[in-house]
XYZ file of N, CA and C in Angstrom:
708
model
N 0.889 -1.186 0.043
C -0.004 0.007 0.066
C 0.893 1.251 -0.030
N 0.769 2.014 -1.030
C 1.574 3.281 -1.160
C 0.610 4.404 -0.866
N 1.028 5.368 -0.029
C 0.181 6.501 0.374
C 0.824 7.787 -0.318
N -0.037 8.426 -1.035
C 0.383 9.643 -1.747
C -0.111 10.897 -1.010
N 0.545 11.963 -1.267
C 0.055 13.228 -0.564
C -1.108 13.834 -1.197
N -1.709 14.800 -0.503
C -2.837 15.455 -1.036
C -2.506 16.135 -2.348
N -3.418 16.002 -3.294
C -3.222 16.605 -4.666
C -2.442 15.775 -5.548
N -1.884 14.607 -5.142
C -1.083 13.703 -6.019
C -2.069 12.808 -6.760
N -1.939 12.713 -8.034
C -2.760 11.899 -8.854
C -2.100 10.499 -9.078
N -2.863 9.597 -9.489
C -2.331 8.219 -9.717
C -1.276 8.319 -10.751
N -0.201 7.682 -10.507
C 0.893 7.691 -11.425
C 1.869 8.876 -11.225
N 1.550 9.760 -10.306
C 2.449 10.883 -10.057
C 3.601 10.387 -9.285
N 4.795 11.013 -9.459
C 6.046 10.602 -8.754
C 5.814 10.637 -7.254
N 6.089 9.566 -6.577
C 5.855 9.480 -5.160
C 6.787 10.279 -4.325
N 6.275 11.070 -3.378
C 7.103 11.855 -2.470
C 7.091 11.142 -1.163
N 8.305 10.615 -0.780
C 8.328 9.796 0.504
C 8.072 10.623 1.726
N 8.177 12.028 1.717
C 8.030 12.863 2.774
C 6.551 12.793 3.333
N 5.584 12.442 2.460
C 4.203 12.392 2.868
C 3.869 11.071 3.546
N 4.750 10.163 3.694
C 4.470 8.887 4.299
C 4.664 8.885 5.798
N 5.086 10.056 6.326
C 5.349 10.044 7.806
C 4.105 9.759 8.623
N 2.973 10.358 8.277
C 1.725 10.086 9.011
C 1.291 8.679 8.909
N 1.334 8.131 7.723
C 0.972 6.771 7.445
C 1.861 5.806 8.255
N 3.093 6.115 8.408
C 4.102 5.331 9.054
C 3.775 5.311 10.566
N 3.468 6.507 11.078
C 3.119 6.649 12.533
C 1.891 5.777 12.849
N 0.849 5.841 12.000
C -0.402 5.085 12.186
C -0.272 3.617 11.882
N 0.839 3.254 11.258
C 0.987 1.806 10.973
C 0.189 1.231 9.875
N -0.129 2.113 8.860
C -1.007 1.709 7.702
C -0.255 1.370 6.467
N 1.100 1.401 6.526
C 1.924 1.066 5.395
C 2.103 -0.392 5.347
N 2.143 -1.027 4.102
C 2.397 -2.441 4.091
C 3.899 -2.665 4.287
N 4.338 -3.873 4.367
C 5.727 -4.238 4.687
C 6.690 -3.597 3.671
N 6.395 -3.629 2.378
C 7.310 -3.122 1.326
C 7.423 -1.660 1.493
N 6.276 -0.914 1.601
C 6.383 0.506 1.744
C 7.032 0.901 3.009
N 6.760 0.150 4.107
C 7.419 0.481 5.365
C 8.886 0.347 5.276
N 9.368 -0.710 4.614
C 10.837 -0.940 4.438
C 11.402 0.197 3.694
N 10.752 0.655 2.544
C 11.265 1.720 1.719
C 11.339 3.011 2.539
N 10.188 3.313 3.317
C 10.160 4.530 4.063
C 11.251 4.569 5.131
N 11.467 3.456 5.815
C 12.553 3.422 6.855
C 13.891 3.669 6.231
N 14.144 3.189 4.936
C 15.409 3.469 4.360
C 15.518 5.000 4.066
N 14.397 5.576 3.668
C 14.417 7.048 3.417
C 14.612 7.785 4.757
N 13.898 7.286 5.809
C 13.913 7.985 7.097
C 15.352 8.018 7.641
N 16.187 7.001 7.378
C 17.538 6.954 7.874
C 18.435 8.092 7.426
N 18.035 8.715 6.261
C 18.884 9.708 5.681
C 18.175 11.080 5.643
N 16.933 11.093 6.072
C 16.064 12.358 5.894
C 15.834 12.990 7.291
N 16.521 14.138 7.485
C 16.359 14.794 8.761
C 14.956 15.430 8.953
N 14.413 15.867 7.852
C 13.043 16.505 7.897
C 11.991 15.464 8.307
N 12.063 14.325 7.814
C 11.066 13.272 8.173
C 11.319 12.804 9.579
N 12.506 12.784 10.013
C 12.776 12.410 11.392
C 12.205 13.382 12.338
N 12.288 14.690 12.058
C 11.658 15.682 12.928
C 10.130 15.552 12.946
N 9.518 15.395 11.770
C 8.073 15.251 11.675
C 7.637 13.986 12.400
N 8.409 12.898 12.380
C 8.020 11.702 13.015
C 7.997 11.911 14.542
N 8.958 12.640 15.089
C 9.029 12.903 16.476
C 7.795 13.709 16.892
N 7.390 14.661 16.033
C 6.278 15.531 16.355
C 4.961 14.807 16.342
N 4.769 13.967 15.287
C 3.514 13.233 15.069
C 3.326 12.066 16.019
N 4.386 11.507 16.568
C 4.255 10.315 17.359
C 3.444 10.570 18.623
N 3.474 11.830 19.135
C 2.649 12.146 20.339
C 1.206 12.218 20.078
N 0.735 12.222 18.808
C -0.694 12.331 18.535
C -1.397 11.003 18.629
N -0.705 9.887 18.525
C -1.253 8.600 18.465
C -2.084 8.343 19.795
N -1.418 8.494 21.008
C -2.136 8.240 22.228
C -3.367 9.174 22.378
N -3.241 10.394 21.862
C -4.335 11.333 21.937
C -5.546 10.830 21.074
N -5.235 10.383 19.817
C -6.302 9.837 19.001
C -6.973 8.640 19.580
N -6.166 7.867 20.280
C -6.697 6.642 20.909
C -7.685 6.969 21.990
N -7.421 8.089 22.730
C -8.282 8.527 23.845
C -9.651 9.086 23.217
N -9.525 9.741 22.028
C -10.663 10.353 21.433
C -11.530 9.374 20.663
N -11.012 8.210 20.439
C -11.787 7.203 19.688
C -13.067 6.801 20.419
N -14.161 6.456 19.761
C -15.386 6.048 20.434
C -15.185 4.853 21.236
N -15.983 4.707 22.279
C -15.856 3.536 23.169
C -15.900 2.251 22.429
N -15.038 1.316 22.615
C -15.084 0.044 21.923
C -14.361 0.102 20.591
N -14.043 1.242 20.096
C -13.346 1.361 18.759
C -11.933 0.973 18.899
N -11.294 1.173 20.043
C -9.912 0.857 20.216
C -9.041 1.953 19.661
N -7.745 1.722 19.798
C -6.816 2.751 19.262
C -6.895 2.798 17.729
N -6.552 3.978 17.100
C -6.588 4.145 15.686
C -5.459 3.435 14.959
N -4.704 2.598 15.632
C -3.544 1.904 15.031
C -3.937 0.455 14.793
N -3.946 0.031 13.547
C -4.236 -1.349 13.281
C -3.224 -2.285 13.967
N -3.685 -3.581 14.170
C -2.727 -4.481 14.901
C -1.486 -4.631 14.145
N -1.440 -4.546 12.845
C -0.279 -4.645 12.041
C 0.798 -3.626 12.395
N 0.285 -2.425 12.854
C 1.187 -1.284 13.170
C 1.580 -1.202 14.557
N 1.085 -2.078 15.433
C 1.430 -1.947 16.894
C 2.951 -2.028 17.087
N 3.585 -3.085 16.482
C 5.013 -3.238 16.641
C 5.800 -2.072 16.178
N 5.375 -1.540 15.023
C 5.991 -0.382 14.472
C 5.928 0.783 15.348
N 4.723 1.039 15.831
C 4.492 2.181 16.728
C 5.233 2.025 18.016
N 5.281 0.789 18.533
C 5.960 0.533 19.831
C 7.469 0.801 19.670
N 8.005 0.360 18.497
C 9.442 0.575 18.251
C 9.694 2.102 18.066
N 8.849 2.746 17.353
C 8.971 4.164 17.182
C 8.960 5.002 18.505
N 7.884 4.715 19.210
C 7.739 5.457 20.496
C 8.875 5.073 21.471
N 9.343 3.888 21.370
C 10.451 3.536 22.272
C 11.687 4.322 21.941
N 11.972 4.532 20.604
C 13.140 5.293 20.236
C 12.987 6.780 20.666
N 11.832 7.338 20.467
C 11.558 8.657 20.894
C 11.662 8.845 22.378
N 11.136 7.874 23.096
C 11.239 7.914 24.566
C 12.665 7.882 25.036
N 13.487 6.959 24.406
C 14.863 6.848 24.800
C 15.591 8.186 24.582
N 15.323 8.843 23.406
C 16.001 10.130 23.141
C 15.566 11.151 24.108
N 14.284 11.177 24.507
C 13.852 12.235 25.459
C 14.411 11.993 26.811
N 14.526 10.697 27.225
C 15.132 10.379 28.502
C 16.580 10.786 28.528
N 17.279 10.604 27.398
C 18.711 11.024 27.381
C 18.818 12.497 27.556
N 17.937 13.291 26.813
C 18.007 14.713 26.947
C 17.584 15.169 28.419
N 16.640 14.438 29.022
C 16.332 14.793 30.411
C 17.411 14.478 31.305
N 18.120 13.404 31.138
C 19.291 13.138 31.993
C 20.347 14.184 31.897
N 20.583 14.633 30.643
C 21.575 15.690 30.441
C 21.205 16.938 31.242
N 19.915 17.305 31.165
C 19.453 18.502 31.853
C 19.564 18.275 33.356
N 19.292 17.080 33.881
C 19.377 16.819 35.279
C 20.848 16.881 35.747
N 21.778 16.407 34.906
C 23.215 16.453 35.295
C 23.635 17.913 35.398
N 23.161 18.725 34.392
C 23.592 20.151 34.385
C 22.999 20.861 35.597
N 21.731 20.490 35.962
C 21.103 21.144 37.175
C 21.912 20.716 38.413
N 22.229 19.407 38.535
C 22.997 18.981 39.678
C 24.279 19.649 39.815
N 24.979 19.875 38.663
C 26.260 20.608 38.717
C 26.115 21.981 39.214
N 25.021 22.663 38.770
C 24.824 24.082 39.203
C 24.446 24.150 40.668
N 23.709 23.087 41.164
C 23.394 23.140 42.605
C 24.665 22.842 43.408
N 25.518 22.012 42.883
C 26.736 21.670 43.631
C 27.619 22.996 43.729
N 27.623 23.812 42.695
C 28.366 25.060 42.793
C 27.782 26.000 43.802
N 26.430 26.011 43.871
C 25.744 26.897 44.858
C 26.025 26.376 46.244
N 25.973 25.068 46.481
C 26.260 24.567 47.822
C 27.684 24.782 48.298
N 28.621 24.818 47.250
C 29.969 24.951 47.570
C 30.383 26.419 47.882
N 29.444 27.335 47.487
C 29.673 28.776 47.751
C 29.492 29.084 49.225
N 29.996 30.294 49.642
C 29.814 30.620 51.118
C 28.342 30.728 51.461
N 27.993 30.194 52.685
C 26.630 30.065 53.089
C 26.023 31.311 53.706
N 26.931 32.373 53.989
C 26.465 33.621 54.488
C 26.727 34.731 53.515
N 25.651 35.382 53.104
C 25.807 36.435 52.157
C 25.377 37.767 52.825
N 26.157 38.778 52.644
C 25.904 40.060 53.235
C 25.842 41.172 52.142
N 24.831 41.958 52.135
C 24.708 43.033 51.209
C 24.626 44.351 51.967
N 25.520 45.289 51.823
C 25.453 46.587 52.452
C 25.163 47.666 51.430
N 24.347 48.610 51.686
C 23.977 49.652 50.795
C 23.947 50.999 51.588
N 24.507 52.000 50.922
C 24.503 53.328 51.627
C 23.330 54.238 51.256
N 22.400 53.674 50.441
C 21.262 54.498 49.994
C 19.983 53.702 49.980
N 18.871 54.328 50.347
C 17.642 53.627 50.376
C 17.203 53.133 48.994
N 17.679 53.925 47.898
C 17.282 53.526 46.556
C 18.025 52.256 46.118
N 19.168 51.940 46.774
C 19.862 50.777 46.402
C 19.541 49.503 47.257
N 18.711 49.795 48.294
C 18.404 48.684 49.237
C 17.558 47.589 48.573
N 17.785 46.401 48.868
C 16.878 45.296 48.376
C 15.512 45.400 49.068
N 14.489 45.189 48.288
C 13.140 45.176 48.800
C 12.799 43.825 49.407
N 13.030 43.781 50.725
C 12.889 42.502 51.436
C 11.914 42.711 52.570
N 10.981 41.745 52.669
C 9.944 41.870 53.776
C 10.365 40.918 54.874
N 10.274 41.433 56.119
C 10.616 40.588 57.272
C 9.385 40.337 58.192
N 9.288 39.117 58.643
C 8.145 38.761 59.477
C 8.128 39.520 60.833
N 9.282 39.751 61.385
C 9.411 40.489 62.673
C 10.401 41.650 62.554
N 10.086 42.750 63.198
C 10.997 43.909 63.126
C 11.072 44.425 64.560
N 12.283 44.888 64.920
C 12.566 45.389 66.242
C 13.439 46.642 66.080
N 13.160 47.633 67.011
C 13.859 48.915 66.863
C 14.615 49.207 68.216
N 15.732 49.914 67.999
C 16.532 50.271 69.144
C 17.242 51.633 68.951
N 17.398 52.439 69.947
C 18.051 53.734 69.965
C 18.986 53.847 71.142
N 20.199 54.373 70.886
C 21.173 54.608 71.967
C 21.249 56.077 72.143
N 20.790 56.581 73.284
C 20.730 58.002 73.519
C 22.211 58.623 73.644
N 23.127 57.829 74.094
C 24.482 58.321 74.275
C 25.214 58.558 72.923
N 24.994 57.597 71.981
C 25.637 57.676 70.636
C 24.809 58.308 69.608
N 23.489 58.370 69.836
C 22.636 58.910 68.802
C 22.273 57.904 67.655
N 22.783 56.658 67.788
C 22.581 55.727 66.679
C 21.213 55.039 66.857
N 20.506 54.854 65.705
C 19.226 54.231 65.695
C 19.354 52.955 64.732
N 18.665 51.939 65.120
C 18.735 50.734 64.302
C 17.381 50.020 64.299
N 17.049 49.384 63.144
C 15.902 48.533 63.006
C 16.389 47.237 62.558
N 16.034 46.147 63.111
C 16.418 44.796 62.768
C 15.225 43.973 62.325
N 15.223 43.358 61.149
C 14.193 42.438 60.717
C 14.659 41.056 60.692
N 13.755 40.135 61.012
C 14.130 38.682 61.055
C 13.066 37.843 60.355
N 13.559 36.947 59.537
C 12.745 35.872 58.944
C 13.241 34.516 59.421
N 12.367 33.704 59.912
C 12.791 32.376 60.358
C 13.073 31.463 59.175
N 14.175 30.756 59.246
C 14.578 29.755 58.220
C 14.910 28.441 58.916
N 14.914 27.394 58.136
C 15.279 26.058 58.717
C 16.682 26.073 59.227
N 17.578 26.797 58.623
C 18.971 26.800 58.953
C 19.262 27.888 60.005
N 18.310 28.737 60.397
C 18.590 29.796 61.360
C 17.618 30.989 61.067
N 18.241 32.214 60.879
C 17.458 33.431 60.679
C 18.053 34.245 59.581
N 17.163 34.766 58.727
C 17.521 35.801 57.773
C 17.429 37.143 58.448
N 18.432 37.936 58.374
C 18.479 39.212 59.152
C 18.661 40.390 58.227
N 17.967 41.497 58.535
C 18.098 42.720 57.885
C 18.300 43.895 58.840
N 19.250 44.794 58.567
C 19.590 45.861 59.405
C 19.414 47.210 58.665
N 18.787 48.207 59.363
C 18.835 49.584 58.903
C 19.371 50.401 59.949
N 20.438 51.120 59.646
C 21.222 51.862 60.656
C 21.338 53.361 60.276
N 21.070 54.253 61.254
C 21.147 55.687 61.007
C 21.778 56.394 62.192
N 22.257 57.590 61.935
C 22.810 58.405 63.016
C 24.244 58.024 63.421
N 24.931 57.303 62.576
C 26.250 56.821 62.861
C 27.272 57.633 62.082
N 28.322 58.214 62.710
C 29.355 58.960 62.111
C 30.625 58.102 61.872
N 31.452 58.416 60.858
C 32.661 57.678 60.576
C 33.884 58.581 60.797
N 35.036 58.087 60.422
C 35.214 56.715 59.844
C 35.310 55.690 60.923
N 34.612 54.568 60.600
C 34.499 53.475 61.494
C 34.417 52.124 60.793
N 34.840 51.091 61.509
C 34.549 49.706 61.006
C 33.637 49.054 62.015
N 32.497 48.562 61.582
C 31.485 48.037 62.497
C 31.067 46.622 62.113
N 30.460 45.956 63.076
C 29.936 44.653 62.795
C 28.541 44.501 63.573
N 27.703 43.642 62.934
C 26.443 43.363 63.609
C 26.535 42.059 64.313
N 26.358 41.975 65.611
C 26.483 40.790 66.338
C 25.124 40.357 66.890
N 24.783 39.049 66.714
C 23.604 38.492 67.274
C 23.969 37.724 68.558
N 23.208 38.053 69.604
C 23.480 37.440 70.918
C 22.346 36.486 71.278
N 22.667 35.289 71.527
C 21.625 34.280 71.892
C 21.208 34.421 73.348
N 20.105 33.786 73.679
C 19.632 33.735 74.999
C 20.558 32.923 75.896
N 21.330 32.121 75.372
C 22.349 31.287 76.120
C 23.682 32.080 76.226
N 23.757 33.297 75.709
C 24.923 34.069 75.809
C 25.906 33.873 74.614
N 25.613 32.961 73.759
C 26.509 32.773 72.508
C 26.344 33.915 71.576
N 27.384 34.152 70.853
C 27.421 35.256 69.845
C 27.776 34.825 68.483
N 27.255 35.481 67.432
C 27.610 35.223 66.033
C 27.630 36.666 65.340
N 28.558 36.735 64.453
C 28.657 37.989 63.584
C 27.849 37.866 62.363
N 26.836 38.686 62.169
C 25.990 38.668 61.031
C 26.704 39.273 59.812
N 27.487 40.392 60.001
C 28.150 41.034 58.917
C 29.034 42.173 59.432
N 29.960 42.648 58.560
C 30.789 43.729 58.934
C 30.804 44.726 57.765
N 31.081 45.995 58.091
C 31.070 46.984 57.073
C 31.912 48.255 57.574
N 32.214 49.175 56.625
C 32.920 50.375 56.919
C 31.987 51.595 56.855
N 32.132 52.552 57.752
C 31.384 53.741 57.755
C 32.244 54.855 57.328
N 31.908 55.582 56.253
C 32.750 56.729 55.760
C 32.575 57.860 56.734
N 33.322 58.937 56.442
C 33.371 60.105 57.323
C 31.971 60.712 57.417
N 31.259 60.788 56.300
C 29.945 61.398 56.294
C 28.868 60.510 57.122
N 29.211 59.246 57.323
C 28.357 58.410 58.125
C 27.099 58.036 57.307
N 26.162 57.507 58.071
C 24.869 57.071 57.453
C 23.732 57.649 58.367
N 22.687 58.158 57.625
C 21.575 58.770 58.345
C 21.996 60.012 59.079
N 22.844 60.801 58.452
C 23.359 62.024 59.129
C 23.021 63.207 58.142
N 23.340 64.412 58.605
C 23.064 65.608 57.781
C 23.903 65.517 56.502
N 25.132 64.959 56.583
C 26.014 64.884 55.404
C 25.631 63.709 54.526
N 25.004 62.668 55.082
C 24.568 61.527 54.305
C 23.190 61.096 54.907
N 22.111 61.644 54.327
C 20.751 61.387 54.917
C 20.338 59.899 54.793
N 20.791 59.250 53.834
C 20.380 57.880 53.639
C 21.016 56.913 54.687
N 20.202 56.079 55.238
C 20.677 55.111 56.259
C 21.490 53.958 55.640
N 22.171 53.251 56.427
C 22.839 51.986 55.946
C 21.803 50.906 55.937
N 21.736 50.080 54.915
C 20.949 48.836 54.911
C 21.808 47.661 54.705
N 21.634 46.616 55.375
C 22.454 45.416 55.346
C 21.594 44.148 55.422
N 21.913 43.155 54.636
C 21.214 41.863 54.702
C 22.246 40.805 55.001
N 21.914 39.954 55.951
C 22.771 38.827 56.316
C 21.999 37.627 56.896
N 22.713 36.790 57.564
C 22.096 35.664 58.138
C 22.757 35.200 59.412
N 22.064 34.493 60.264
C 22.619 33.915 61.468
C 22.160 32.497 61.720
N 23.009 31.707 62.367
C 22.664 30.296 62.572
C 21.885 30.146 63.879
N 21.057 31.062 64.196
C 20.151 30.870 65.359
C 18.724 31.029 64.948
N 17.820 30.298 65.576
C 16.371 30.556 65.312
C 15.995 31.787 66.026
N 14.957 32.477 65.535
C 14.432 33.790 66.103
C 14.169 33.617 67.623
N 13.590 32.488 68.046
C 13.206 32.295 69.428
C 14.414 32.151 70.346
N 15.659 31.885 69.715
C 16.846 31.718 70.505
C 17.690 32.930 70.595
N 17.172 34.063 69.996
C 17.905 35.316 69.922
C 17.449 36.239 71.032
N 18.416 36.856 71.699
C 18.092 37.837 72.803
C 18.191 39.220 72.288
N 19.263 39.567 71.512
C 19.359 40.882 71.023
C 20.395 40.980 69.906
N 20.482 42.127 69.300
C 21.484 42.420 68.230
C 22.271 43.651 68.682
N 23.640 43.533 68.582
C 24.487 44.676 69.000
C 25.227 45.139 67.758
N 25.369 46.473 67.566
C 26.188 47.079 66.539
C 27.413 47.540 67.246
N 28.612 46.900 66.996
C 29.868 47.111 67.727
C 30.984 47.618 66.769
N 31.785 48.564 67.230
C 32.864 48.976 66.407
C 34.047 48.042 66.569
N 35.034 48.158 65.675
C 36.215 47.343 65.682
C 37.004 47.537 66.992
N 36.801 48.689 67.626
C 37.474 48.923 68.928
C 36.726 48.439 70.171
N 35.519 47.826 69.875
C 34.762 47.215 70.917
C 33.664 48.109 71.513
N 33.486 49.280 70.925
C 32.374 50.174 71.469
C 31.043 49.751 70.899
N 30.082 49.586 71.764
C 28.750 49.232 71.347
C 28.008 50.501 70.963
N 27.538 50.644 69.748
C 26.895 51.809 69.277
C 25.436 51.796 69.561
N 24.759 50.608 69.456
C 23.367 50.464 69.666
C 23.041 49.046 69.942
N 21.977 48.728 70.728
C 21.500 47.367 70.888
C 20.014 47.343 70.537
N 19.621 46.244 69.971
C 18.249 46.029 69.596
C 17.719 44.755 70.245
N 16.812 44.889 71.176
C 16.364 43.712 71.946
C 15.117 43.080 71.140
N 15.083 41.801 71.089
C 14.017 41.109 70.329
C 12.894 40.743 71.323
């Protein structure tokens, strides 16, 4: 059985490209099937069409009337099975390649430092981050004001700091103090002469970091200079 394309008359030169659909449905006879498979081995265009059309067969089977069965004749079952098997193997190979690439990227992320700190000297540059809890503190002796935001994470706490009223030059660090007295440094930064949240530099300092303590285990946050002076404390 030879299948011709639309508009082809009897005796017209046969175009093997039009046999893709018939091959998928399994309606070619053995001779035509063998000839088409020889053509398929060297035709990239038919190979692409075959991959696209193969997904329609299960859909047509579902749309067939009850009791009608799949639109593939018994003689085409083996052909279709072999075809879909090849397509499935190719797709599984591509999926494995994507999985390996994803695993490699995850490995790079895991190997990177686990604590990331972002400091910004202007509110326009600050990351828009929302915190579940916020606490404020002011030190009357230094004039420094701080707001600390906390988000609970499985690994500890995501921490955000907004600092104003601090003059430089200074090197400071944000220290989280646990209820058991333990301490961890969330981040460090430098304060220029103009400071942050001052008349010379109206914008406050914003900083994002993390701590390995759960929010319920945190007692307070201290902003401390490199000389050990505590500029402000924020109690949770």
